[in-house]
XYZ file of C-alpha atoms in Angstrom:
565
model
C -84.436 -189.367 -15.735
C -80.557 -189.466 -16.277
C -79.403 -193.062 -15.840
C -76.548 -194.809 -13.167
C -75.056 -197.839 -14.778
C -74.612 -200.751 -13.107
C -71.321 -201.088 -12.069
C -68.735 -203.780 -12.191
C -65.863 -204.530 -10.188
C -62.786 -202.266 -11.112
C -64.751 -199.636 -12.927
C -63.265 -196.210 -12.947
C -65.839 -193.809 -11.448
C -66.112 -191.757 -14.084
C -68.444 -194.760 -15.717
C -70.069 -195.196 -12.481
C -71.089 -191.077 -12.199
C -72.220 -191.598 -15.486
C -74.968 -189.221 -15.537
C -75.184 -187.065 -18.820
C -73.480 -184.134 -17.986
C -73.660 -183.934 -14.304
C -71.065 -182.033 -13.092
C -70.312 -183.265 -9.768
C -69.699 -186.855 -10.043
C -66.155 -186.267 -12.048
C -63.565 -188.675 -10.281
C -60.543 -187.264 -12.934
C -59.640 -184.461 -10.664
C -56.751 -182.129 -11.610
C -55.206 -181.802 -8.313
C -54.007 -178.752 -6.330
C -57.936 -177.058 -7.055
C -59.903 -175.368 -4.811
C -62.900 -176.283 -6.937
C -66.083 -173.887 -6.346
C -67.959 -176.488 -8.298
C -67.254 -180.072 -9.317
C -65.886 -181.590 -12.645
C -67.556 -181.900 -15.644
C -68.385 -185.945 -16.227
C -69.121 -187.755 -19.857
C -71.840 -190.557 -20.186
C -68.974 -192.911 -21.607
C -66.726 -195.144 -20.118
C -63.160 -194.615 -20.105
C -64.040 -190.691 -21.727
C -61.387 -188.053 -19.821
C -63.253 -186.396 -17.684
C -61.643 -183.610 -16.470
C -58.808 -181.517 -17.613
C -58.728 -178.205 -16.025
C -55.950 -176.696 -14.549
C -55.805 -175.874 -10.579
C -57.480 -173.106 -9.944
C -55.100 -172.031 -7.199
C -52.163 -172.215 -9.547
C -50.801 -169.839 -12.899
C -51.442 -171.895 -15.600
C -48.616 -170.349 -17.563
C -45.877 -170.712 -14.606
C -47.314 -173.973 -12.514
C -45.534 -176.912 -12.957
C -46.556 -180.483 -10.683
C -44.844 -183.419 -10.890
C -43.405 -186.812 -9.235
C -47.037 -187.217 -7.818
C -48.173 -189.838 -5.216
C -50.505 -190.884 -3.260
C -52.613 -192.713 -0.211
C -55.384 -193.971 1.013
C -57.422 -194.248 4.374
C -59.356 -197.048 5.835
C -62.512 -195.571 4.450
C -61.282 -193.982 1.377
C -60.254 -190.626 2.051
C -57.047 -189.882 0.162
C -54.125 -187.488 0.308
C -52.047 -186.528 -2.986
C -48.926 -185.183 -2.431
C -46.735 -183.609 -5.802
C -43.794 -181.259 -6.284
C -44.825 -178.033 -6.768
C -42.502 -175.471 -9.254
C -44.116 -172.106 -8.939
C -41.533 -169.748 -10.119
C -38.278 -169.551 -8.527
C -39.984 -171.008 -5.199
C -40.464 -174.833 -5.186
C -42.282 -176.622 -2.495
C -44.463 -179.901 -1.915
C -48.157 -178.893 -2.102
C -50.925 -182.204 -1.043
C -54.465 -182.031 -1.871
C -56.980 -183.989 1.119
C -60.205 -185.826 -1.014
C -63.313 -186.913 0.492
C -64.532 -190.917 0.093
C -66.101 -189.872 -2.991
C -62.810 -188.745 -4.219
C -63.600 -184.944 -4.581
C -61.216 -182.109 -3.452
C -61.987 -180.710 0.319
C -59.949 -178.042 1.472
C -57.467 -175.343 0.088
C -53.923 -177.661 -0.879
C -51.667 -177.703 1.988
C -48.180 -176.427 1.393
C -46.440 -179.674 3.438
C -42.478 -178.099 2.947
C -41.581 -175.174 5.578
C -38.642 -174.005 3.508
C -38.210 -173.864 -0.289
C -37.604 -176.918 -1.958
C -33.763 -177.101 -3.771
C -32.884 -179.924 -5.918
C -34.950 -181.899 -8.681
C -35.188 -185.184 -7.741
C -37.263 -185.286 -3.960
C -39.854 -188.012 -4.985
C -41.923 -187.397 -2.187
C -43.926 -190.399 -0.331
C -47.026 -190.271 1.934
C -48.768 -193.022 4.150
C -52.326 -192.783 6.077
C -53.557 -194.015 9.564
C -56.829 -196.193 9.032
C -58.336 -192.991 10.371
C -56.730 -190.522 8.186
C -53.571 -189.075 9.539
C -51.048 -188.833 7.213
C -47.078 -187.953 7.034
C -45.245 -187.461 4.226
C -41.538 -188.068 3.605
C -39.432 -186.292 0.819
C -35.732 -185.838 0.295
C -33.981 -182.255 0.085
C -31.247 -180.751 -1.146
C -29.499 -177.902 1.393
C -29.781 -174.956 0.508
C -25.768 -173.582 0.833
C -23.340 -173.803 -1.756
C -22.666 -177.636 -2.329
C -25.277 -178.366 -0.193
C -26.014 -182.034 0.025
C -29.586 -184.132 0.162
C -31.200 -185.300 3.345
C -34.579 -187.136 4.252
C -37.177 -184.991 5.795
C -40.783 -185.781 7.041
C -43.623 -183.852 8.035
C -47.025 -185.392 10.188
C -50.537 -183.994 9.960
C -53.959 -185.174 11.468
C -57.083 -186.938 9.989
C -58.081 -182.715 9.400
C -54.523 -181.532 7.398
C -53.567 -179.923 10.429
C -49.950 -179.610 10.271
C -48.182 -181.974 13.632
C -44.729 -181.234 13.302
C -42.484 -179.132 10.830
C -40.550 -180.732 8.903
C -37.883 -182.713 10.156
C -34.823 -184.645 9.102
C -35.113 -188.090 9.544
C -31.704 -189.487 8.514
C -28.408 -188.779 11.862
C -26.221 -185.668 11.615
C -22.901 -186.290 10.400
C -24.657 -188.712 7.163
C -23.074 -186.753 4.362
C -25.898 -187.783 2.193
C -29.361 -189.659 1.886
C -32.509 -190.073 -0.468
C -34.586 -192.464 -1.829
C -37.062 -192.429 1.568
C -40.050 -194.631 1.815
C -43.024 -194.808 4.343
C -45.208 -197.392 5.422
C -47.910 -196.505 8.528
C -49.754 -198.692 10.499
C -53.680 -198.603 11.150
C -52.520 -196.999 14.195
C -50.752 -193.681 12.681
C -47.314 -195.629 13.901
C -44.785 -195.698 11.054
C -41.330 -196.528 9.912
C -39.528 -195.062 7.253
C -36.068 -196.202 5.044
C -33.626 -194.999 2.815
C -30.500 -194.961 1.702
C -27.242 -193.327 3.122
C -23.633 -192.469 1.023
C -20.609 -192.269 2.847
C -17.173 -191.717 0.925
C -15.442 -194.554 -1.018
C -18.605 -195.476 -2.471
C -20.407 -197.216 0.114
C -24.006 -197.058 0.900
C -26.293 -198.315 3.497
C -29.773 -199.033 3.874
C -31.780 -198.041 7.238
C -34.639 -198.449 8.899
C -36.471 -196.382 11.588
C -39.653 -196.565 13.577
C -41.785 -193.700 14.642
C -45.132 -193.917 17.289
C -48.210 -191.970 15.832
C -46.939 -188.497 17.037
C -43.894 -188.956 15.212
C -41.530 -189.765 18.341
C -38.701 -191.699 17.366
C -38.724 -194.988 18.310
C -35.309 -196.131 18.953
C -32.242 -195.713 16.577
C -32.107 -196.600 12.756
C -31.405 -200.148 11.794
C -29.100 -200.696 9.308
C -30.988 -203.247 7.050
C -28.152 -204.019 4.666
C -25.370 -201.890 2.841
C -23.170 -202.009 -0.588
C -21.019 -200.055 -2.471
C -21.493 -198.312 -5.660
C -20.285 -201.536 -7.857
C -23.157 -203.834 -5.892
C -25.796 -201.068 -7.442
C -27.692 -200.707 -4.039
C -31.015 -198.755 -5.142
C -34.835 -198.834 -5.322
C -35.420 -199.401 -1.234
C -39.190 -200.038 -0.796
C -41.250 -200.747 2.793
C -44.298 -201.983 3.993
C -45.968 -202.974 6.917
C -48.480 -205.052 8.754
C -50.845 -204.062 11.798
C -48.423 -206.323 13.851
C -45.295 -203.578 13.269
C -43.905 -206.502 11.285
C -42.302 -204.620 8.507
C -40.488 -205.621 4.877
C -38.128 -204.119 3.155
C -36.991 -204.923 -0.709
C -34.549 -203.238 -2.804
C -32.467 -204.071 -6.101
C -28.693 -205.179 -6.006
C -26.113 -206.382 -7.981
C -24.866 -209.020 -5.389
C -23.126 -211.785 -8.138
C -21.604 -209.040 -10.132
C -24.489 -210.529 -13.091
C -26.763 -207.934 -12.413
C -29.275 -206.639 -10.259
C -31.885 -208.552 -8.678
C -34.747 -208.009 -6.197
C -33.833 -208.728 -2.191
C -35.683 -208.378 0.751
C -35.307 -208.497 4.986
C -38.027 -208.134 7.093
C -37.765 -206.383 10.685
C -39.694 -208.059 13.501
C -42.097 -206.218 15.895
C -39.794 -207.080 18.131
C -36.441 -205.211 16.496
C -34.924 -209.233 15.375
C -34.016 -208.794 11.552
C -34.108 -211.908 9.222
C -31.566 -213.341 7.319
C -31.194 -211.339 3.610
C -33.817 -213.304 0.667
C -33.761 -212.758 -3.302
C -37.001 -213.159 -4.267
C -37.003 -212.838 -8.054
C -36.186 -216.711 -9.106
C -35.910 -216.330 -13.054
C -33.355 -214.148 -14.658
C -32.520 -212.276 -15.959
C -34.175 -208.957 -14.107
C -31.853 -205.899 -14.869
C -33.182 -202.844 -13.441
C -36.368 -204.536 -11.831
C -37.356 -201.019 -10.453
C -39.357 -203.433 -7.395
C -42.388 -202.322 -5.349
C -44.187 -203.640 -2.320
C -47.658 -203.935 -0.616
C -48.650 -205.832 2.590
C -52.313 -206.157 4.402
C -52.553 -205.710 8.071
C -52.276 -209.703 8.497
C -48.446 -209.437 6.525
C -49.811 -211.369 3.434
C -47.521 -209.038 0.430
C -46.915 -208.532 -2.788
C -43.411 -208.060 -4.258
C -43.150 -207.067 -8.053
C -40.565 -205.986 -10.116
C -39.484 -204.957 -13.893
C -38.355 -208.478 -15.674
C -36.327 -207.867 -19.116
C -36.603 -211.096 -21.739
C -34.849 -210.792 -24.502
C -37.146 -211.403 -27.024
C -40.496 -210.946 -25.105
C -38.596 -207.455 -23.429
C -39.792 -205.469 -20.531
C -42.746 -207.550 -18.680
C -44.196 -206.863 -14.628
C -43.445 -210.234 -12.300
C -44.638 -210.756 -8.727
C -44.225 -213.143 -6.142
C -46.792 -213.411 -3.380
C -45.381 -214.137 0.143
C -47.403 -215.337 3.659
C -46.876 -213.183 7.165
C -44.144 -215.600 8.074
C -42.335 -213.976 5.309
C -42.474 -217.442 3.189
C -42.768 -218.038 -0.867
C -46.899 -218.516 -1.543
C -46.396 -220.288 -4.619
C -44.128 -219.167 -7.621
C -43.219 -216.133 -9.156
C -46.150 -214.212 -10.991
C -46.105 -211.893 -14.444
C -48.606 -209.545 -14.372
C -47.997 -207.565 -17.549
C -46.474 -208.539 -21.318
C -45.620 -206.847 -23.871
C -48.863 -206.020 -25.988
C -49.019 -205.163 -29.530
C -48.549 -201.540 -30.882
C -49.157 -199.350 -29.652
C -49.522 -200.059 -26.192
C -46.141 -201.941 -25.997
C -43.926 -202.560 -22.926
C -45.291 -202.003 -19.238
C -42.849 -200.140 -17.335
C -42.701 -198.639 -13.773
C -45.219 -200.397 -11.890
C -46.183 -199.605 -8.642
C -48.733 -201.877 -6.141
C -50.964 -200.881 -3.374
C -52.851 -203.419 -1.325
C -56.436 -203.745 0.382
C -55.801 -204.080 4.328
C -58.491 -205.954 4.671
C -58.803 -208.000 2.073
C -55.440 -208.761 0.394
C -56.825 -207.977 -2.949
C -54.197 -205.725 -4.496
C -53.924 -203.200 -7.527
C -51.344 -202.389 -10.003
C -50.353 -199.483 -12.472
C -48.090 -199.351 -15.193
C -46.788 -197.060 -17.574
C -46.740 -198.505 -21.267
C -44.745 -197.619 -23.859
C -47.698 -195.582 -25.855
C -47.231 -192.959 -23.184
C -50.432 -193.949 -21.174
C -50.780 -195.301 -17.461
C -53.105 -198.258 -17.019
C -54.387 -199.880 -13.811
C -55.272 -204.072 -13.140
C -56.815 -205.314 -10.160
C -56.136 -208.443 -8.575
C -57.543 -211.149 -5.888
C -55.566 -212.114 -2.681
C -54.553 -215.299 -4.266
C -53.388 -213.496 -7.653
C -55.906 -214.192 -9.557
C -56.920 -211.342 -12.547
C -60.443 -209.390 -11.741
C -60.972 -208.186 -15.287
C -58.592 -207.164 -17.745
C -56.000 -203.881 -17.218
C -57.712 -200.313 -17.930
C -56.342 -197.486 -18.963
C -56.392 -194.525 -16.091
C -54.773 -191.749 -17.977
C -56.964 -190.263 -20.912
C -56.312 -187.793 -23.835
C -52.395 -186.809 -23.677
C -50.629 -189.521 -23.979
C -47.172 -187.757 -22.184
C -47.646 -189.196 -18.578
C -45.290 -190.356 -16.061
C -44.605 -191.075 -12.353
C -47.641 -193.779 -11.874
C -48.733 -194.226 -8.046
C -51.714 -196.100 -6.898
C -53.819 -196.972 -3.611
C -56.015 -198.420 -1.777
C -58.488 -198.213 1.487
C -59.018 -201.070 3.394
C -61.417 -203.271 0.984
C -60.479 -202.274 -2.149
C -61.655 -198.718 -3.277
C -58.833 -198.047 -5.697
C -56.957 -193.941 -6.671
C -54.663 -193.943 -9.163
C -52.677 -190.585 -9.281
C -49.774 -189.414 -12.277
C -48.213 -186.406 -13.546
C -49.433 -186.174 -17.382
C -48.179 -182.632 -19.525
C -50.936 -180.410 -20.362
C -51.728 -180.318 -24.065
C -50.295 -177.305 -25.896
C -48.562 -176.475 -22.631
C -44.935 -176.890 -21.828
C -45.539 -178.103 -17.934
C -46.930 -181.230 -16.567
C -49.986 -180.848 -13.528
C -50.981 -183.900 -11.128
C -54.238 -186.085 -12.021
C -55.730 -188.561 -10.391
C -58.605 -191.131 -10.753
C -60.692 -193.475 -9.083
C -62.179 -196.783 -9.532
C -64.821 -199.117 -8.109
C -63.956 -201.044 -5.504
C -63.940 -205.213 -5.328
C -65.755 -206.297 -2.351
C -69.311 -206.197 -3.569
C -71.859 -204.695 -1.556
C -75.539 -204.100 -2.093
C -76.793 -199.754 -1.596
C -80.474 -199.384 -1.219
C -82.595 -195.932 -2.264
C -85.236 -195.115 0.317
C -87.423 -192.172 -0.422
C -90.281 -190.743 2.068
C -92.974 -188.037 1.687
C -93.069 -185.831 5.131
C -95.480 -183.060 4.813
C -97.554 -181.378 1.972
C -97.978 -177.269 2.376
C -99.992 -174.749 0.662
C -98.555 -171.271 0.236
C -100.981 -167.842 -0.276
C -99.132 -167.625 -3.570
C -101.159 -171.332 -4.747
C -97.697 -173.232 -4.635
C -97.469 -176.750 -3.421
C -94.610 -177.062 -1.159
C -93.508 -181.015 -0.262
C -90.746 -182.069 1.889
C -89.333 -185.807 1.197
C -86.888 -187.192 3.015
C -83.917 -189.462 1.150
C -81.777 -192.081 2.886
C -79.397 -194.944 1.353
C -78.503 -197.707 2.816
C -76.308 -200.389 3.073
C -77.806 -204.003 3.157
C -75.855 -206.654 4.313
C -75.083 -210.438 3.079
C -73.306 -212.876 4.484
C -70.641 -212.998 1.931
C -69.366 -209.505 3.085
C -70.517 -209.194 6.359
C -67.987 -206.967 8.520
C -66.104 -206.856 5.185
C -67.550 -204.114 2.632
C -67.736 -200.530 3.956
C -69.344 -198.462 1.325
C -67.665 -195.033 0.942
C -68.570 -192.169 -1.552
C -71.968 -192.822 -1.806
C -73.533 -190.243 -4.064
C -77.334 -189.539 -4.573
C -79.224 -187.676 -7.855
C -82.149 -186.470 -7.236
C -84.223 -185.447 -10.345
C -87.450 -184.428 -10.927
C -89.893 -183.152 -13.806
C -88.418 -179.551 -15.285
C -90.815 -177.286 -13.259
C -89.932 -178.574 -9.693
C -86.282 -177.405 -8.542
C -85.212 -179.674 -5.381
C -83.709 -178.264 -2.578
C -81.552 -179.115 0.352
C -83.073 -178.188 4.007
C -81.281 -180.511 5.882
C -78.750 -183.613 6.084
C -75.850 -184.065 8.621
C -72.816 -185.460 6.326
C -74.595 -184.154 3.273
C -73.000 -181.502 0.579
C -76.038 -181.219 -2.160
C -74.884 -178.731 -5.466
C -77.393 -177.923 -8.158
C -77.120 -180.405 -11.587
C -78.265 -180.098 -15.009
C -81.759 -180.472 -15.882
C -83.037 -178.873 -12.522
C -81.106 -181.862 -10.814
C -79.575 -182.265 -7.627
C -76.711 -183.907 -6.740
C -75.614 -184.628 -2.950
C -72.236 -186.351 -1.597
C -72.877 -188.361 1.652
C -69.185 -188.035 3.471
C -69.644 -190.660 6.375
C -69.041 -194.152 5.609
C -71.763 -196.969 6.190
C -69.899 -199.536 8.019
C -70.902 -203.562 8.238
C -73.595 -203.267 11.253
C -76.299 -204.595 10.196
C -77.763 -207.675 12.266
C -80.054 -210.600 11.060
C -83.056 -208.410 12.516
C -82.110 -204.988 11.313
C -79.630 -205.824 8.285
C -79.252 -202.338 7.084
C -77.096 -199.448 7.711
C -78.694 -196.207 6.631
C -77.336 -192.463 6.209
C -78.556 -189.961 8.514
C -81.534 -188.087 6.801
C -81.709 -185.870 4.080
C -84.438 -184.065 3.621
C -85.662 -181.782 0.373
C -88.046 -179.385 -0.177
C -89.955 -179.132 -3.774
C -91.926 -176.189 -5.380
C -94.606 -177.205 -7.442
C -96.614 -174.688 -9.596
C -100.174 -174.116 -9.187
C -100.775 -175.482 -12.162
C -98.924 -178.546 -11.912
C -101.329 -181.383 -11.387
C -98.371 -183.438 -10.112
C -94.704 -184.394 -10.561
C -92.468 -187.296 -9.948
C -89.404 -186.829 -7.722
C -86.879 -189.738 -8.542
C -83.658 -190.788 -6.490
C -80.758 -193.037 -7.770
C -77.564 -193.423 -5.962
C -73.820 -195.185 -6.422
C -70.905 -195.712 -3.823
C -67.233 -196.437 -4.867
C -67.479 -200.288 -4.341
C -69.106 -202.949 -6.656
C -72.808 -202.923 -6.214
C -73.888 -206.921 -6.558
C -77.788 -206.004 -6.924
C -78.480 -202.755 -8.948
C -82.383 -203.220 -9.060
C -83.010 -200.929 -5.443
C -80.470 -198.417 -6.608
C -83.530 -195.884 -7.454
C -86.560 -194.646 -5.428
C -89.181 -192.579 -6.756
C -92.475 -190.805 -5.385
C -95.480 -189.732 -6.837
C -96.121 -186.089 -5.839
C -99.524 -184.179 -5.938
C-alpha cells in the first residue's frame, strides 16, 4: 500500500499527499487551470510538484503576474493575478476548494480591459467565502490617469457588482489600494490620493457586505512628495476596529513605519511609529490582525553590516506595544542571502501568524509563527525549481491552514504564470479512518461484488476543542491489483481514479469542533464503494488512509483496512 507520512506542523502539502505518484493530492497548482485531472505529486518533501501551464491560457502569449491571495474561515481560497493575454489585459482569480485544488473555470474579475502596468491587485474573504477584490487602473483616454476600483462576488464566484471606483470624482489620481474584510463580508479599503504640488493623502473607507458605502472616506493622514508617503497597508478585527500602517519620511532621516487605527465607532487615534531601532529605509511594511485585534506589524530593516533583515512588532486590540520589536529573518549565507519583501497573514482564530519572503537566491520561503512570536520550525522554501520568482503573498483560514501564492517565470519561457502552495496547518487535530463492509453479492458471471462504506472523522481533545476545524481531508483507497474501487455514493465527495488501481476522493465539507464528551467525534457523511473481485480471487484487502491540511497529533488511526472474501 502507498504510504501517508505523518505530518508535522507547517508541512507543505505536497509532503503530506505524499503518495508515490498519485496524481491528485498535488498542492503546487499552476493557477488559472481548468484541470480535467489533478497534479502530478513526488514522494519527497520539498520536490516541485507541479509545473504545468494553465490549461485555459496560450502558453506562448500568457503572461500572469503581481499574484495574491486569500483565505476563508475554512480554507477555501481565492487567487487573484494580472492577466496579459495579447493586447487585452485583465485580472483573472482562480476559487480552490479546502484541499487547495482548482474548482471552477477562472473568473475574469475586470469588466473593461486593463491599461497600465502597475495595478497590484488585492483580495479579502468573508469567514464564509465571499470575496472582493480591489485593483488600481489606468483610464483608458489619452493621458488617462489611475483610479481604485473594486469588484464583490459571493461564497460561489458569482459576480455582485461590476466594477466600481472606489476613490471621489474630481481625485486626479490614486493607487496603492488595500482591503481588509470582516468575518461578516463587511470591509474597508485605503489608498493613496495625489493632488498637484506634490501632496498626497491617505484614506480610508468602509463598505457593509453588499458593498454599500458606508459613510465618506476618512482621511487617515497626508504628506507631500518630500515626506515619501507610500506602502499604505490595512487590517481589521471582527469588532470593525481597523489599522492602518504605511512608510514616511516624517524627520527628513528617512522613512519609517507609522500607523493610526480607526475605531468601530469612526474616532481615529493619534498617529504612532512603530519601528523603534533605525535605521529602516524603505521598510516596505505589512500587516495582519485576528478577529480579537491582536496584529502583527513587520517591515524591511537595513543594517549596515548585517544588511536587509524582516522586524516585527506585535501589538494588543487596544492598539498597545506587546513587548519589543521582533526580527524574523537575517541575512543567511550564500546563496540564500537577504530576505526581502515580506508579506504576513494571520490565523483569526488563533493569532498564530505566517510569513513569506523573497531571498536574494531568487526563491520565496515561508515561516510560521505562534501568537506570542515564538518560531514553529525553521523557514521553508515554497517556490521550487526556477529560481526567478517574485511578488510573494501569503494566507491564512481561521486556525492556521497556510497558501502561499507568487509569480515565478517559466523555464525556457520568456513570461512568468501564478503558483501557489499549501502547507499544514498549526492547531493539531487528531482524523480517524473508519471502514465498514455493507453487503456481499454474487453476479451470474461468478464475480464477487462488495460494497464498503468509508468515513473519517474528527476526534476531539480538550486542547483544541472548538478550536481545530479540519479542512481538505483527503482519503486513498487502495486495494490488491485485481480489485478496481469504485465510487457509488458520497454527498461532499469528488473520488478520481489513482495509480496502482487506486482511488483517491476529496471530502469538500469541513468537520467542525462538535464533538461532546459522549459522542467526541465528527464524521463525514458516507462514502460508499463498490469492489469487483474475480472468481478466482480467494480474497483481497481493501485499505483506507487519509490526511487533512492541519497537523495530525496521533497518526496511528490514520488507516483502516478490511479483509474481503
Amino acid at each position: 500500500m502507498q504510504r501517508l507520512q505523518h505530518v508535522p506542523a507547517g508541512t507543505p502539502r505536497s509532503t503530506l499527499h505524499g503518495f508515490a505518484g498519485l496524481r491528485s493530492l498535488c498542492l503546487l497548482v499552476s493557477l488559472g487551470s481548468a484541470l480535467a485531472g489533478p497534479a502530478c505529486a513526488t514522494n519527497s518533501a520539498g520536490a516541485a510538484v507541479f509545473d504545468a501551464h494553465a490549461a485555459d491560457l496560450q502558453a506562448d502569449t500568457a503572461l500572469q503576474e503581481q499574484v495574491a491571495n486569500a483565505m476563508d474561515a475554512e480554507g477555501r481560497s481565492v487567487t487573484v493575478w494580472l492577466d496579459r493575454r495579447g493586447r487585452s489585459h485583465h485580472l483573472r482569480l482562480q476559487r480552490h476548494d479546502a484541499a487547495g485544488l482548482p474548482y471552477g473555470e477562472p473568473i475574469q474579475v475586470s469588466n473593461t480591459a486593463i491599461v497600465g502596468s502597475y495595478v497590484y491587485p488585492q483580495v479579502a474573504m468573508s469567514a464564509d467565502g465571499a470575496f472582493t477584490v480591489v485593483w488600481t487602473q489606468t483610464e483608458s483616454w489619452l493621458g488617462g490617469m489611475p483610479h481604485v476600483f473594486r469588484r464583490s462576488f459571493n461564497r460561489h464566484g458569482q459576480a455582485l457588482t461590476y466594477e466600481q471606483r472606489v476613490d471621489p470624482p474630481g481625485t486626479p489620481e490614486a493607487s496603492s489600494a488595500q482591503i481588509a474584510m470582516r468575518s461578516d463580508g463587511s470591509h474597508s479599503i485605503v489608498w493613496l490620493s495625489y493632488f498637484g504640488g506634490g501632496q498626497r493623502a491617505l484614506y480610508l473607507a468602509g463598505f457593509d457586505a453588499n458593498g454599500t458605502p458606508l459613510g465618506t472616506p476618512q482621511l487617515i493622514t497626508s504628506g507631500t512628495s518630500a515626506t515619501q508617503l507610500t506602502w499604505p497597508r490595512l487590517a481589521m478585527d471582527d469588532a470593525g476596529n481597523a489599522m492602518v500602517v504605511w512608510s514616511e519620511n516624517r524627520s527628513g532621516a528617512m522613512e519609517e513605519v507609522w500607523m493610526r487605527r480607526r475605531l468601530a465607532n469612526g474616532t481615529l487615534t493619534p498617529i504612532t511609529r512603530v519601528n523603534t531601532i533605525a535605521p529602516v529605509t524603505v521598510p516596505r511594511p505589512d500587516l495582519a490582525m485576528d478577529a480579537a485585534g491582536n496584529a502583527v506589524v513587520l517591515w524591511q530593516q537595513y543594517h549596515r553590516t548585517m544588511g536587509l533583515r524582516i522586524a516585527a512588532q506585535r501589538l494588543l486590540p487596544s492598539g498597545a506595544f506587546a513587548g519589543s520589536e521582533m526580527l524574523l529573518a537575517l541575512r543567511e549565507s550564500y546563496p540564500k542571502g537577504e530576505p526581502a519583501h515580506a508579506n504576513i497573514a494571520m490565523a483569526r482564530h488563533t493569532g498564530d501568524f505566517a510569513t513569506v519572503w523573497r531571498r536574494a537566491d531568487g526563491h520565496i520561503y515561508v515561516r510560521h509563527f505562534g501568537a506570542n512570536g515564538t518560531p514553529i520550525g525553521p523557514e521553508q522554501r515554497s517556490s521550487q525549481g526556477n529560481a526567478q520568482t517574485d511578488y510573494p503573498d501569503v494566507a491564512m483560514d481561521a486556525d492556521g491552514d497556510t497558501q502561499v501564492a507568487w509569480q515565478s517565470v517559466v523555464p525556457a519561457q520568456s513570461y512568468t504564470h501564478a503558483f501557489q502552495r499549501r502547507f499544514a496547518g498549526l492547531a493539531p487535530l487528531d482524523v480517524r479512518a473508519r471502514l465498514q463492509h455493507m453487503s456481499r453479492n454474487e453476479t451470474a458471471s461468478g464475480l464477487r461484488i462488495h460494497e464498503v462504506e468509508l468515513r473519517g472523522s474528527l476526534i476531539h481533545q480538550a486542547s483544541t476543542s472548538g478550536r481545530g476545524v479540519a479542512t481538505g481531508l483527503i482519503a486513498l483507497i487502495d486495494t490488491t491489483d485485481a480489485v478496481v474501487p469504485r465510487m457509488i455514493s458520497g454527498e461532499g465527495w469528488i473520488c478520481t481514479p489513482a495509480p496502482a488501481n487506486a482511488l483517491s476522493c476529496a471530502y469538500l465539507p469541513s468537520l467542525w469542533p462538535l464533538g461532546t464528551a459522549v459522542d467526541p467525534e465528527t464524521p463525514t457523511r458516507p462514502l460508499r464503494l463498490e469492489l469487483q473481485m474475480p472468481a478466482e480471487l480467494a480474497q483481497t484487502q481493501v485499505r483506507v488512509r487519509i490526511g487533512v491540511n492541519q497537523f495530525d497529533a496521533s497518526a496511528l488511526n490514520d488507516q483502516a483496512s478490511l479483509q474481503l472474501q
